[in-house]
CSV table of C-alpha atoms and ligand atoms in Angstrom, one decimal:
chain,number,residue,atom,x,y,z
A,1,MET,CA,10.7,17.8,-5.3
A,2,ARG,CA,11.9,19.6,-2.2
A,3,MET,CA,9.5,20.4,0.6
A,4,THR,CA,9.4,21.1,4.3
A,5,VAL,CA,6.9,19.9,6.9
A,6,PHE,CA,6.4,22.0,10.0
A,7,GLY,CA,5.3,20.0,13.1
A,8,THR,CA,6.6,16.5,13.7
A,9,GLY,CA,3.7,15.0,15.7
A,10,TYR,CA,1.5,12.2,14.6
A,11,LEU,CA,0.5,14.1,11.5
A,12,GLY,CA,3.7,16.0,10.5
A,13,ALA,CA,6.2,13.2,11.1
A,14,THR,CA,4.1,10.7,9.1
A,15,HIS,CA,3.6,13.2,6.3
A,16,ALA,CA,7.3,14.0,6.1
A,17,ALA,CA,8.3,10.3,6.0
A,18,CYS,CA,5.6,9.5,3.5
A,19,MET,CA,6.6,12.4,1.2
A,20,ALA,CA,10.2,11.0,1.3
A,21,GLU,CA,8.8,7.6,0.5
A,22,LEU,CA,7.2,9.1,-2.6
A,23,GLY,CA,10.6,10.2,-3.8
A,24,HIS,CA,10.7,13.8,-2.5
A,25,GLU,CA,13.5,15.5,-0.5
A,26,VAL,CA,11.9,16.5,2.8
A,27,LEU,CA,13.0,18.7,5.7
A,28,GLY,CA,10.9,18.2,8.9
A,29,VAL,CA,10.8,21.2,11.2
A,30,ASP,CA,9.9,21.4,14.8
A,31,VAL,CA,10.6,23.7,17.8
A,32,ASP,CA,11.3,20.7,20.1
A,33,GLU,CA,15.0,20.1,19.9
A,34,ALA,CA,14.8,16.8,21.7
A,35,LYS,CA,12.2,15.4,19.3
A,36,ILE,CA,14.2,16.6,16.3
A,37,GLU,CA,17.3,14.8,17.7
A,38,ARG,CA,15.4,11.5,18.0
A,39,LEU,CA,14.0,11.9,14.5
A,40,ARG,CA,17.5,12.6,13.1
A,41,ARG,CA,18.5,9.2,14.6
A,42,GLY,CA,15.6,7.6,12.8
A,43,GLU,CA,13.5,7.2,16.0
A,44,VAL,CA,9.8,7.8,15.9
A,45,PRO,CA,8.9,9.6,19.2
A,46,PHE,CA,5.4,7.8,19.3
A,47,TYR,CA,3.9,4.5,18.3
A,48,GLU,CA,2.7,4.2,14.8
A,49,PRO,CA,2.9,0.9,12.9
A,50,GLY,CA,4.9,1.0,9.7
A,51,LEU,CA,6.3,4.4,10.4
A,52,PRO,CA,9.7,3.5,12.0
A,53,GLU,CA,10.7,1.5,8.9
A,54,ILE,CA,10.1,4.3,6.3
A,55,LEU,CA,11.5,6.9,8.6
A,56,GLN,CA,14.7,5.0,9.1
A,57,ARG,CA,14.9,4.2,5.4
A,58,HIS,CA,14.8,7.8,4.3
A,59,VAL,CA,17.0,9.1,7.1
A,60,ASP,CA,19.5,6.6,5.8
A,61,SER,CA,18.9,7.5,2.2
A,62,GLY,CA,19.4,11.2,3.0
A,63,ARG,CA,16.0,12.1,1.5
A,64,LEU,CA,14.6,13.0,4.9
A,65,LYS,CA,16.3,15.5,7.2
A,66,PHE,CA,15.2,17.4,10.3
A,67,THR,CA,15.9,20.8,11.7
A,68,THR,CA,14.7,23.4,14.3
A,69,ASP,CA,16.1,26.2,12.1
A,70,TYR,CA,13.3,28.1,10.3
A,71,ALA,CA,15.8,30.0,8.1
A,72,GLU,CA,17.2,26.7,6.9
A,73,ALA,CA,13.6,25.6,6.1
A,74,ALA,CA,12.8,28.9,4.3
A,75,GLU,CA,15.9,28.4,2.1
A,76,PHE,CA,15.3,24.7,1.5
A,77,ALA,CA,12.1,24.7,-0.5
A,78,ASP,CA,9.3,26.6,-2.1
A,79,LEU,CA,6.6,24.3,-0.8
A,80,HIS,CA,6.0,24.2,3.0
A,81,PHE,CA,3.4,21.9,4.7
A,82,ILE,CA,2.1,22.9,8.1
A,83,GLY,CA,1.0,20.1,10.4
A,84,VAL,CA,1.2,21.6,13.9
A,85,GLY,CA,-1.5,21.0,16.5
A,86,THR,CA,-4.7,22.9,17.0
A,87,PRO,CA,-5.7,21.8,20.5
A,88,GLN,CA,-8.8,22.9,22.4
A,89,ARG,CA,-8.3,26.2,24.1
A,90,LYS,CA,-8.1,26.0,27.8
A,91,GLY,CA,-11.5,26.6,29.4
A,92,GLU,CA,-13.2,27.0,26.0
A,93,PHE,CA,-14.6,24.9,23.2
A,94,ALA,CA,-12.8,26.8,20.4
A,95,ALA,CA,-9.6,25.6,18.8
A,96,ASP,CA,-6.3,27.2,19.7
A,97,THR,CA,-4.7,28.2,16.4
A,98,THR,CA,-1.7,29.9,17.8
A,99,TYR,CA,0.8,27.2,16.7
A,100,VAL,CA,-0.3,27.5,13.1
A,101,GLU,CA,-0.2,31.3,13.2
A,102,GLY,CA,3.2,31.0,14.8
A,103,VAL,CA,4.6,29.0,11.9
A,104,VAL,CA,3.3,31.5,9.4
A,105,ALA,CA,4.5,34.5,11.3
A,106,ARG,CA,8.0,33.1,11.8
A,107,LEU,CA,8.5,31.6,8.4
A,108,SER,CA,7.1,34.4,6.2
A,109,PRO,CA,9.8,37.0,6.9
A,110,LEU,CA,12.5,34.5,6.3
A,111,LEU,CA,11.3,33.7,2.7
A,112,THR,CA,13.6,35.1,0.0
A,113,ARG,CA,11.4,34.1,-2.9
A,114,ASP,CA,7.8,33.2,-3.6
A,115,ALA,CA,6.5,30.2,-1.7
A,116,VAL,CA,3.4,28.1,-1.1
A,117,LEU,CA,2.3,27.4,2.5
A,118,VAL,CA,0.0,24.4,2.6
A,119,GLY,CA,-2.1,24.0,5.8
A,120,LYS,CA,-2.8,20.4,6.8
A,121,SER,CA,-3.9,21.0,10.4
A,122,THR,CA,-7.6,20.9,11.3
A,123,VAL,CA,-8.7,24.5,11.7
A,124,PRO,CA,-11.8,26.6,12.2
A,125,VAL,CA,-13.3,27.8,8.9
A,126,GLY,CA,-11.8,31.2,8.0
A,127,THR,CA,-8.3,30.4,9.4
A,128,ALA,CA,-6.6,30.2,6.0
A,129,VAL,CA,-7.8,33.7,5.0
A,130,ARG,CA,-6.6,35.0,8.4
A,131,LEU,CA,-3.2,33.3,7.9
A,132,GLN,CA,-2.9,34.9,4.5
A,133,GLY,CA,-3.2,38.3,6.2
A,134,ILE,CA,-0.4,37.3,8.7
A,135,ALA,CA,1.8,36.1,5.8
A,136,ASP,CA,1.2,39.3,3.8
A,137,TRP,CA,2.1,41.4,6.8
A,138,HIS,CA,5.4,39.6,7.5
A,139,VAL,CA,6.8,38.8,4.1
A,140,ARG,CA,9.6,40.9,2.6
A,141,GLY,CA,8.8,43.3,-0.2
A,142,GLY,CA,8.4,41.6,-3.6
A,143,VAL,CA,7.9,38.1,-2.0
A,144,ARG,CA,4.5,36.3,-2.1
A,145,ALA,CA,3.7,33.6,0.4
A,146,GLU,CA,0.5,31.9,-0.8
A,147,ILE,CA,-1.7,30.1,1.8
A,148,VAL,CA,-3.6,27.0,0.5
A,149,TRP,CA,-5.3,24.3,2.4
A,150,ASN,CA,-5.0,20.5,2.1
A,151,PRO,CA,-6.8,18.8,5.0
A,152,GLU,CA,-5.4,15.5,6.3
A,153,PHE,CA,-7.7,12.6,7.1
A,154,LEU,CA,-5.3,10.1,8.5
A,155,ARG,CA,-6.2,7.8,11.3
A,156,GLU,CA,-3.7,7.0,14.0
A,157,GLY,CA,-2.7,3.3,13.7
A,158,PHE,CA,-3.2,3.5,9.9
A,159,ALA,CA,-1.4,6.8,9.3
A,160,VAL,CA,1.1,5.5,6.8
A,161,LYS,CA,-1.4,3.7,4.7
A,162,ASP,CA,-3.9,6.6,4.9
A,163,THR,CA,-1.1,9.0,3.7
A,164,LEU,CA,0.2,6.9,0.9
A,165,THR,CA,-3.1,5.6,-0.4
A,166,PRO,CA,-5.7,8.2,0.7
A,167,ASP,CA,-9.4,7.9,-0.1
A,168,ARG,CA,-9.3,11.4,-1.5
A,169,ILE,CA,-7.1,14.5,-1.7
A,170,VAL,CA,-8.8,17.8,-1.0
A,171,ILE,CA,-7.1,21.0,-2.0
A,172,GLY,CA,-8.5,24.4,-1.0
A,173,LEU,CA,-7.4,27.4,-3.1
A,174,PRO,CA,-8.3,31.1,-2.7
A,175,GLY,CA,-9.7,31.1,-6.3
A,176,GLY,CA,-11.5,27.7,-5.9
A,177,ALA,CA,-11.7,24.9,-8.4
A,178,ASP,CA,-11.1,27.2,-11.4
A,179,GLU,CA,-7.8,28.6,-10.1
A,180,GLN,CA,-4.8,27.8,-12.3
A,181,SER,CA,-1.7,28.9,-10.4
A,182,PRO,CA,1.8,28.0,-9.5
A,183,ALA,CA,0.5,27.1,-6.0
A,184,ARG,CA,-1.9,24.6,-7.4
A,185,GLU,CA,0.7,23.1,-9.7
A,186,LEU,CA,3.2,22.7,-6.8
A,187,VAL,CA,0.6,20.9,-4.5
A,188,GLU,CA,-0.5,18.7,-7.4
A,189,GLU,CA,3.1,17.9,-8.2
A,190,ALA,CA,3.7,16.8,-4.6
A,191,TYR,CA,0.9,14.3,-4.8
A,192,ALA,CA,1.6,13.2,-8.4
A,193,PRO,CA,3.4,10.0,-7.4
A,194,ILE,CA,0.3,8.9,-5.4
A,195,LEU,CA,-2.0,9.6,-8.3
A,196,ALA,CA,0.3,7.8,-10.7
A,197,SER,CA,0.5,4.6,-8.7
A,198,ASP,CA,-2.9,4.3,-7.0
A,199,PRO,CA,-5.2,7.1,-8.2
A,200,CYS,CA,-7.8,8.6,-5.8
A,201,PRO,CA,-10.3,11.5,-6.4
A,202,VAL,CA,-8.8,15.0,-6.1
A,203,ILE,CA,-11.3,17.6,-5.0
A,204,VAL,CA,-10.2,21.2,-5.7
A,205,THR,CA,-12.3,23.8,-4.0
A,206,ASP,CA,-12.2,27.1,-2.2
A,207,LEU,CA,-10.4,27.6,1.1
A,208,ALA,CA,-13.6,27.7,3.3
A,209,THR,CA,-15.0,24.5,1.9
A,210,SER,CA,-11.7,22.6,2.3
A,211,GLU,CA,-11.5,23.7,5.9
A,212,LEU,CA,-15.1,22.7,6.6
A,213,VAL,CA,-14.6,19.3,4.8
A,214,LYS,CA,-12.3,18.1,7.6
A,215,VAL,CA,-14.4,19.2,10.6
A,216,SER,CA,-17.6,18.0,9.0
A,217,ALA,CA,-16.0,14.6,8.4
A,218,ASN,CA,-14.9,14.3,12.0
A,219,ALA,CA,-18.3,15.6,13.3
A,220,PHE,CA,-20.1,13.0,11.1
A,221,LEU,CA,-17.9,10.2,12.5
A,222,ALA,CA,-18.5,11.3,16.0
A,223,THR,CA,-22.2,11.5,15.4
A,224,LYS,CA,-22.3,8.0,14.0
A,225,ILE,CA,-20.5,6.6,17.1
A,226,SER,CA,-22.8,8.5,19.4
A,227,PHE,CA,-25.8,7.4,17.5
A,228,ILE,CA,-25.1,3.8,18.1
A,229,ASN,CA,-24.1,4.5,21.7
A,230,ALA,CA,-27.4,6.2,22.3
A,231,VAL,CA,-29.2,3.2,20.8
A,232,SER,CA,-26.9,1.1,23.1
A,233,GLU,CA,-28.5,2.9,26.1
A,234,VAL,CA,-31.9,1.8,24.9
A,235,CYS,CA,-30.7,-1.7,24.3
A,236,GLU,CA,-29.5,-1.9,27.9
A,237,ALA,CA,-32.9,-0.7,29.1
A,238,ALA,CA,-34.8,-3.1,26.8
A,239,GLY,CA,-32.6,-6.2,27.2
A,240,ALA,CA,-31.5,-6.0,23.5
A,241,ASP,CA,-28.1,-6.5,21.9
A,242,VAL,CA,-26.6,-3.5,20.2
A,243,THR,CA,-23.9,-5.5,18.4
A,244,VAL,CA,-26.5,-7.6,16.5
A,245,LEU,CA,-28.6,-4.4,15.9
A,246,ALA,CA,-25.5,-2.7,14.5
A,247,ASP,CA,-24.8,-5.6,12.2
A,248,ALA,CA,-28.3,-5.6,11.0
A,249,ILE,CA,-28.6,-1.9,10.3
A,250,GLY,CA,-25.0,-1.7,8.9
A,251,MET,CA,-26.0,-4.1,6.1
A,252,ASP,CA,-27.9,-1.3,4.6
A,253,PRO,CA,-25.3,0.3,2.3
A,254,ARG,CA,-26.8,3.7,3.0
A,255,ILE,CA,-25.8,3.2,6.7
A,256,GLY,CA,-22.7,1.0,6.6
A,257,ARG,CA,-21.3,-1.0,9.5
A,258,ARG,CA,-18.1,1.0,10.0
A,259,PHE,CA,-18.1,3.4,13.0
A,260,LEU,CA,-21.1,1.7,14.5
A,261,GLY,CA,-18.9,0.1,17.1
A,262,ALA,CA,-20.9,0.6,20.4
A,263,GLY,CA,-18.9,0.8,23.6
A,264,LEU,CA,-16.8,3.4,25.5
A,265,GLY,CA,-17.1,5.9,22.6
A,266,PHE,CA,-14.6,8.2,21.0
A,267,GLY,CA,-11.6,9.9,22.4
A,268,GLY,CA,-8.2,10.9,21.1
A,269,GLY,CA,-6.7,14.2,19.9
A,270,CYS,CA,-9.2,14.8,17.1
A,271,LEU,CA,-12.9,13.9,17.4
A,272,PRO,CA,-13.7,15.3,20.8
A,273,LYS,CA,-11.9,18.7,20.3
A,274,ASP,CA,-13.0,19.0,16.7
A,275,ILE,CA,-16.7,18.7,17.4
A,276,ARG,CA,-16.3,21.3,20.2
A,277,ALA,CA,-14.4,23.7,17.9
A,278,PHE,CA,-17.0,23.2,15.2
A,279,MET,CA,-19.8,24.3,17.6
A,280,ALA,CA,-17.7,27.3,18.7
A,281,ARG,CA,-17.0,28.4,15.2
A,282,ALA,CA,-20.6,27.9,14.0
A,283,GLY,CA,-21.6,30.1,17.0
A,284,GLU,CA,-19.1,32.8,16.0
A,285,LEU,CA,-20.6,32.8,12.5
A,286,GLY,CA,-24.1,33.1,13.8
A,287,ALA,CA,-25.0,29.6,12.8
A,288,ASP,CA,-24.9,28.1,16.3
A,289,GLU,CA,-28.3,26.4,16.1
A,290,ALA,CA,-27.1,24.3,13.2
A,291,MET,CA,-24.5,22.6,15.4
A,292,THR,CA,-26.2,22.4,18.8
A,293,PHE,CA,-26.9,18.7,18.2
A,294,LEU,CA,-23.1,18.1,18.6
A,295,ARG,CA,-23.6,19.0,22.3
A,296,GLU,CA,-25.7,15.9,22.6
A,297,VAL,CA,-23.2,13.9,20.6
A,298,ASP,CA,-20.6,14.9,23.1
A,299,SER,CA,-22.9,14.2,26.1
A,300,ILE,CA,-23.9,10.7,24.8
A,301,ASN,CA,-20.2,10.0,24.4
A,302,MET,CA,-19.2,11.1,27.9
A,303,ARG,CA,-22.2,9.2,29.4
A,304,ARG,CA,-20.8,5.9,28.2
A,305,ARG,CA,-17.7,6.4,30.4
A,306,GLU,CA,-19.9,7.0,33.4
A,307,ARG,CA,-22.0,4.0,32.6
A,308,MET,CA,-18.9,1.8,32.5
A,309,VAL,CA,-18.0,3.0,36.0
A,310,ASP,CA,-21.6,2.3,37.2
A,311,LEU,CA,-21.4,-1.2,35.7
A,312,THR,CA,-18.1,-1.8,37.5
A,313,VAL,CA,-19.6,-0.6,40.8
A,314,GLU,CA,-22.5,-3.0,40.3
A,315,ALA,CA,-20.1,-5.9,39.4
A,316,CYS,CA,-18.3,-5.2,42.7
A,317,GLY,CA,-21.5,-5.5,44.6
A,318,GLY,CA,-22.2,-1.8,45.2
A,319,THR,CA,-18.9,-0.3,46.3
A,320,LEU,CA,-15.4,-0.1,44.9
A,321,ILE,CA,-13.8,0.4,48.2
A,322,GLY,CA,-11.4,-2.5,48.9
A,323,LYS,CA,-11.9,-3.8,45.3
A,324,THR,CA,-9.2,-4.2,42.7
A,325,VAL,CA,-10.1,-3.5,39.0
A,326,ALA,CA,-7.8,-4.5,36.1
A,327,VAL,CA,-8.2,-1.9,33.3
A,328,LEU,CA,-6.9,-3.4,30.1
A,329,GLY,CA,-6.2,-0.5,27.8
A,330,ALA,CA,-5.0,3.1,28.2
A,331,ALA,CA,-4.7,4.3,24.6
A,332,PHE,CA,-7.8,5.9,23.1
A,333,LYS,CA,-7.8,3.1,20.5
A,334,PRO,CA,-5.7,0.1,19.6
A,335,ASN,CA,-2.5,0.3,17.6
A,336,SER,CA,-1.7,3.7,19.1
A,337,ASP,CA,0.1,5.0,22.2
A,338,ASP,CA,-2.0,8.1,22.3
A,339,VAL,CA,-3.8,8.7,25.6
A,340,ARG,CA,-5.2,12.1,24.8
A,341,ASP,CA,-8.8,12.2,26.1
A,342,SER,CA,-8.7,8.4,26.3
A,343,PRO,CA,-12.0,6.9,27.5
A,344,ALA,CA,-9.9,4.0,29.0
A,345,LEU,CA,-7.9,6.3,31.2
A,346,ASN,CA,-10.8,8.5,32.0
A,347,VAL,CA,-12.7,5.4,33.3
A,348,ALA,CA,-9.6,4.2,35.2
A,349,GLY,CA,-9.3,7.6,36.9
A,350,MET,CA,-13.0,7.7,37.9
A,351,LEU,CA,-12.8,4.1,39.3
A,352,SER,CA,-9.8,5.2,41.3
A,353,LEU,CA,-11.5,8.3,42.7
A,354,LYS,CA,-14.4,6.0,43.8
A,355,GLY,CA,-12.0,4.0,45.9
A,356,ALA,CA,-10.9,1.1,43.7
A,357,GLN,CA,-7.4,-0.1,43.4
A,358,THR,CA,-7.0,0.4,39.7
A,359,VAL,CA,-4.3,-1.5,37.8
A,360,VAL,CA,-3.8,-0.4,34.1
A,361,PHE,CA,-2.0,-2.2,31.4
A,362,ASP,CA,-1.6,-1.1,27.7
A,363,PRO,CA,0.8,-2.6,25.2
A,364,GLN,CA,2.0,0.8,24.0
A,365,GLY,CA,0.4,3.6,26.0
A,366,LEU,CA,1.9,2.9,29.4
A,367,ASP,CA,4.5,5.6,29.5
A,368,ASN,CA,2.1,8.3,28.3
A,369,ALA,CA,-0.5,7.0,30.7
A,370,ARG,CA,1.9,7.2,33.7
A,371,ALA,CA,2.8,10.7,32.7
A,372,LEU,CA,-0.8,11.8,32.6
A,373,PHE,CA,-2.2,9.8,35.6
A,374,PRO,CA,0.8,9.1,37.8
A,375,THR,CA,-1.4,8.0,40.8
A,376,LEU,CA,-3.0,5.1,39.1
A,377,GLY,CA,-1.5,1.6,39.4
A,378,TYR,CA,0.2,0.1,36.4
A,379,ALA,CA,1.4,-3.4,35.4
A,380,ASP,CA,3.8,-4.7,32.8
A,381,SER,CA,1.5,-7.2,31.2
A,382,ALA,CA,-2.2,-7.9,30.9
A,383,LEU,CA,-1.9,-11.0,33.2
A,384,ALA,CA,0.0,-9.0,35.8
A,385,ALA,CA,-2.7,-6.3,35.8
A,386,CYS,CA,-5.3,-9.0,36.4
A,387,GLU,CA,-3.5,-10.4,39.5
A,388,GLY,CA,-5.9,-10.3,42.4
A,389,ALA,CA,-8.5,-8.3,40.4
A,390,ASP,CA,-12.2,-8.6,41.4
A,391,VAL,CA,-13.2,-7.3,38.0
A,392,VAL,CA,-11.4,-7.3,34.6
A,393,LEU,CA,-12.4,-4.3,32.4
A,394,VAL,CA,-11.4,-4.2,28.7
A,395,ALA,CA,-11.3,-0.5,27.7
A,396,THR,CA,-9.3,-0.6,24.5
A,397,GLU,CA,-9.7,-3.4,21.9
A,398,TRP,CA,-6.0,-4.4,21.5
A,399,ALA,CA,-5.8,-7.8,19.7
A,400,GLU,CA,-3.8,-9.3,22.6
A,401,PHE,CA,-6.7,-8.6,25.0
A,402,VAL,CA,-9.2,-10.2,22.6
A,403,GLU,CA,-6.9,-13.3,22.5
A,404,LEU,CA,-6.5,-13.6,26.3
A,405,ASP,CA,-7.1,-17.1,27.6
A,406,PRO,CA,-9.9,-16.9,30.1
A,407,ALA,CA,-8.5,-19.9,32.0
A,408,ALA,CA,-5.1,-18.2,32.4
A,409,VAL,CA,-6.7,-15.0,33.6
A,410,ALA,CA,-8.8,-17.0,36.1
A,411,GLU,CA,-5.7,-18.4,37.6
A,412,VAL,CA,-4.5,-15.0,38.7
A,413,ALA,CA,-7.7,-13.0,39.2
A,414,ARG,CA,-9.7,-13.0,42.4
A,415,GLY,CA,-13.1,-12.5,40.8
A,416,ARG,CA,-14.7,-13.9,37.6
A,417,PHE,CA,-16.2,-10.8,36.2
A,418,LEU,CA,-15.3,-9.5,32.7
A,419,LEU,CA,-16.6,-6.1,31.6
A,420,ASP,CA,-16.2,-5.5,27.9
A,421,GLY,CA,-16.1,-1.8,27.2
A,422,ARG,CA,-15.6,-2.3,23.5
A,423,ASN,CA,-17.8,-5.2,22.6
A,424,CYS,CA,-14.7,-7.0,21.3
A,425,MET,CA,-14.2,-10.0,23.6
A,426,PRO,CA,-15.3,-13.5,22.8
A,427,GLY,CA,-18.0,-13.6,25.5
A,428,ASP,CA,-19.0,-17.2,24.9
A,429,ALA,CA,-15.5,-18.5,25.5
A,430,TRP,CA,-15.2,-16.5,28.7
A,431,ARG,CA,-18.7,-17.6,29.9
A,432,GLU,CA,-17.8,-21.2,29.2
A,433,ALA,CA,-14.7,-20.8,31.3
A,434,GLY,CA,-16.9,-19.7,34.3
A,435,TRP,CA,-16.7,-16.0,33.9
A,436,THR,CA,-19.6,-13.6,34.1
A,437,TYR,CA,-19.4,-11.5,30.9
A,438,ARG,CA,-21.0,-8.1,30.6
A,439,ALA,CA,-20.8,-5.6,27.8
A,440,LEU,CA,-22.1,-2.1,27.1
A,441,GLY,CA,-25.3,-2.2,25.1
A,442,ARG,CA,-26.1,-5.8,25.7
A,443,GLY,CA,-28.2,-5.5,28.7
A,444,ILE,CA,-29.6,-7.5,31.5
A,445,PRO,CA,-29.4,-6.3,35.0
A,446,VAL,CA,-26.0,-7.1,36.4
A,447,ARG,CA,-25.7,-9.5,39.3
A,448,PRO,CA,-22.7,-10.3,41.6
A,449,ALA,CA,-20.5,-13.0,39.9
A,450,SER,CA,-21.9,-15.9,41.9
A,451,HIS,CA,-25.5,-15.3,40.7
A,452,THR,CA,-24.9,-14.7,37.1
A,453,ALA,CA,-23.4,-17.9,35.8
A,454,ALA,CA,-26.8,-19.3,35.2
A,455,ASN,CA,-28.3,-16.4,33.2
A,456,SER,CA,-25.2,-14.9,31.6
A,457,GLY,CA,-26.0,-16.8,28.4
A,458,ARG,CA,-28.7,-14.2,27.7
A,459,LEU,CA,-26.0,-11.6,27.5
A,460,VAL,CA,-24.4,-12.9,24.4
A,461,THR,CA,-26.6,-15.3,22.5
A,462,SER,CA,-29.2,-13.1,21.0
B,1,LIG,C1,-10.0,10.5,13.4
B,1,LIG,C2,-10.6,10.4,12.0
B,1,LIG,O1,-11.0,9.0,11.8
B,1,LIG,C3,-9.5,10.8,11.0
B,1,LIG,O2,-10.1,10.7,9.7
B,1,LIG,C4,-9.0,12.2,11.3
B,1,LIG,O3,-8.0,12.5,10.4
B,1,LIG,C5,-8.5,12.3,12.7
B,1,LIG,O4,-9.5,11.8,13.6
B,1,LIG,P1,-8.4,9.0,14.9
B,1,LIG,O5,-8.5,10.1,16.0
B,1,LIG,O6,-7.0,8.5,14.6
B,1,LIG,O7,-9.0,9.6,13.5
B,1,LIG,O8,-9.3,7.8,15.4
B,1,LIG,P2,-10.6,7.0,14.8
B,1,LIG,O9,-10.2,5.7,14.3
B,1,LIG,O10,-11.5,7.9,14.0
B,1,LIG,O11,-11.3,6.7,16.2
B,1,LIG,C6,-11.7,7.7,17.1
B,1,LIG,C7,-12.3,7.2,18.4
B,1,LIG,O12,-13.6,6.6,18.1
B,1,LIG,C8,-11.5,6.1,19.1
B,1,LIG,O13,-11.5,6.4,20.5
B,1,LIG,C9,-12.3,4.8,18.8
B,1,LIG,O14,-12.1,3.9,19.8
B,1,LIG,C10,-13.7,5.4,18.7
B,1,LIG,N1,-14.6,4.5,17.9
B,1,LIG,C11,-14.3,4.4,16.5
B,1,LIG,C12,-15.7,4.0,18.4
B,1,LIG,O15,-16.0,4.1,19.6
B,1,LIG,N2,-16.5,3.2,17.7
B,1,LIG,C13,-16.3,3.0,16.3
B,1,LIG,O16,-17.1,2.3,15.7
B,1,LIG,C14,-15.2,3.6,15.8
């Protein structure tokens, strides 16, 4: 099958390469000439494990091409996926849908025959119907551009796997589940290779439901994380251990252990802006009360970042002035170079504002971090970041941080204080090596390093 994919970011580039992997002929489209040039050479402009290999394979095979030319795209296929960004609007909670609208408005008048435009971006409910109006307005006489929705659930770091072997495929059609149409056939045909090799449920529904499925899924995930982080606050106050608690409640299959990882909370380009956009859209629809709890979900999440800063101040004996803090992690999660709304960088920035010399290291996110926060200190390795540090703070759970040798870090660091913002470090090993180990949600009052060696066992042995 021939198809195009508009937008070549984390979502679009992955979708384009994976569609080629499924055997389709794909044209990736973007307005960013420099990005398209890199993709044409087989270079992925961001870090995503497994993607460079399939991108290169299909650039070489000729099944995957890239262009900035919308007319070429209109001519190339009858099926067009849209995976451009829907960021938070400046100064508002609502999502900015101008890029999605822009694709539809620019592509529609160039179509010379009927086509199906498949939205994959996360959008406020009602967007697809609005886009249909834009398409109808712009198309040439006698041409029909049908808007359908097909939300994407991929996680960064697992994007290839999530695209090639999804948990489910959701297709939103104007006529809902009963609609039998060329549009439905085209979308089903695109995914047929997935269903043939590794079947997953396909849910066909109306446009509004399909749009809401995506924001509801992200709101639920955010709520689950904030739930455990709220409990984490109580654990700190009560001297309990949130990790043991999460293991225990997670054994109930109705609850499940995944996304009960207490720590610095959620960041990235999706969860924070999606819950805000959901609140804003519910408000516009007159259902604002239904989603006000998401305000609390957001607040709990942001409070964890502040708590991390407070813990660091305590670990430094009450002031950050004159202190050096190694911040291990800049990406919003491991196996990604994405620093959008990253809790790690947010904490590093706050520590710096409070007078600390902050030295950040991340295995993949350094360039993006430098561009966003040029005034922070950066190092080229975890050990280099820890040189002379009074406190070492783990903010992103990269495997190489978890595997750090506490003795090796002790050789370069000034202090012996490890703050675990992700509950990922082997606390016992660090404690045995003479470190004071402190993690979010596993609370006893923090003491300066010299006082804590004796009681630090209580932090980790419950
Ligand atoms: C999310 C959704 O998972 C995905 O389905 C959707 O398509 C896009 O948004 P992503 O943003 O890639 O994916 O990251 P995700 O793995 O969901 O993690 C989001 C944030 O939550 C990260 O900052 C992560 O560190 C944090 N998190 C996750 C926790 O704090 N605790 C957890 O237990 C899990």
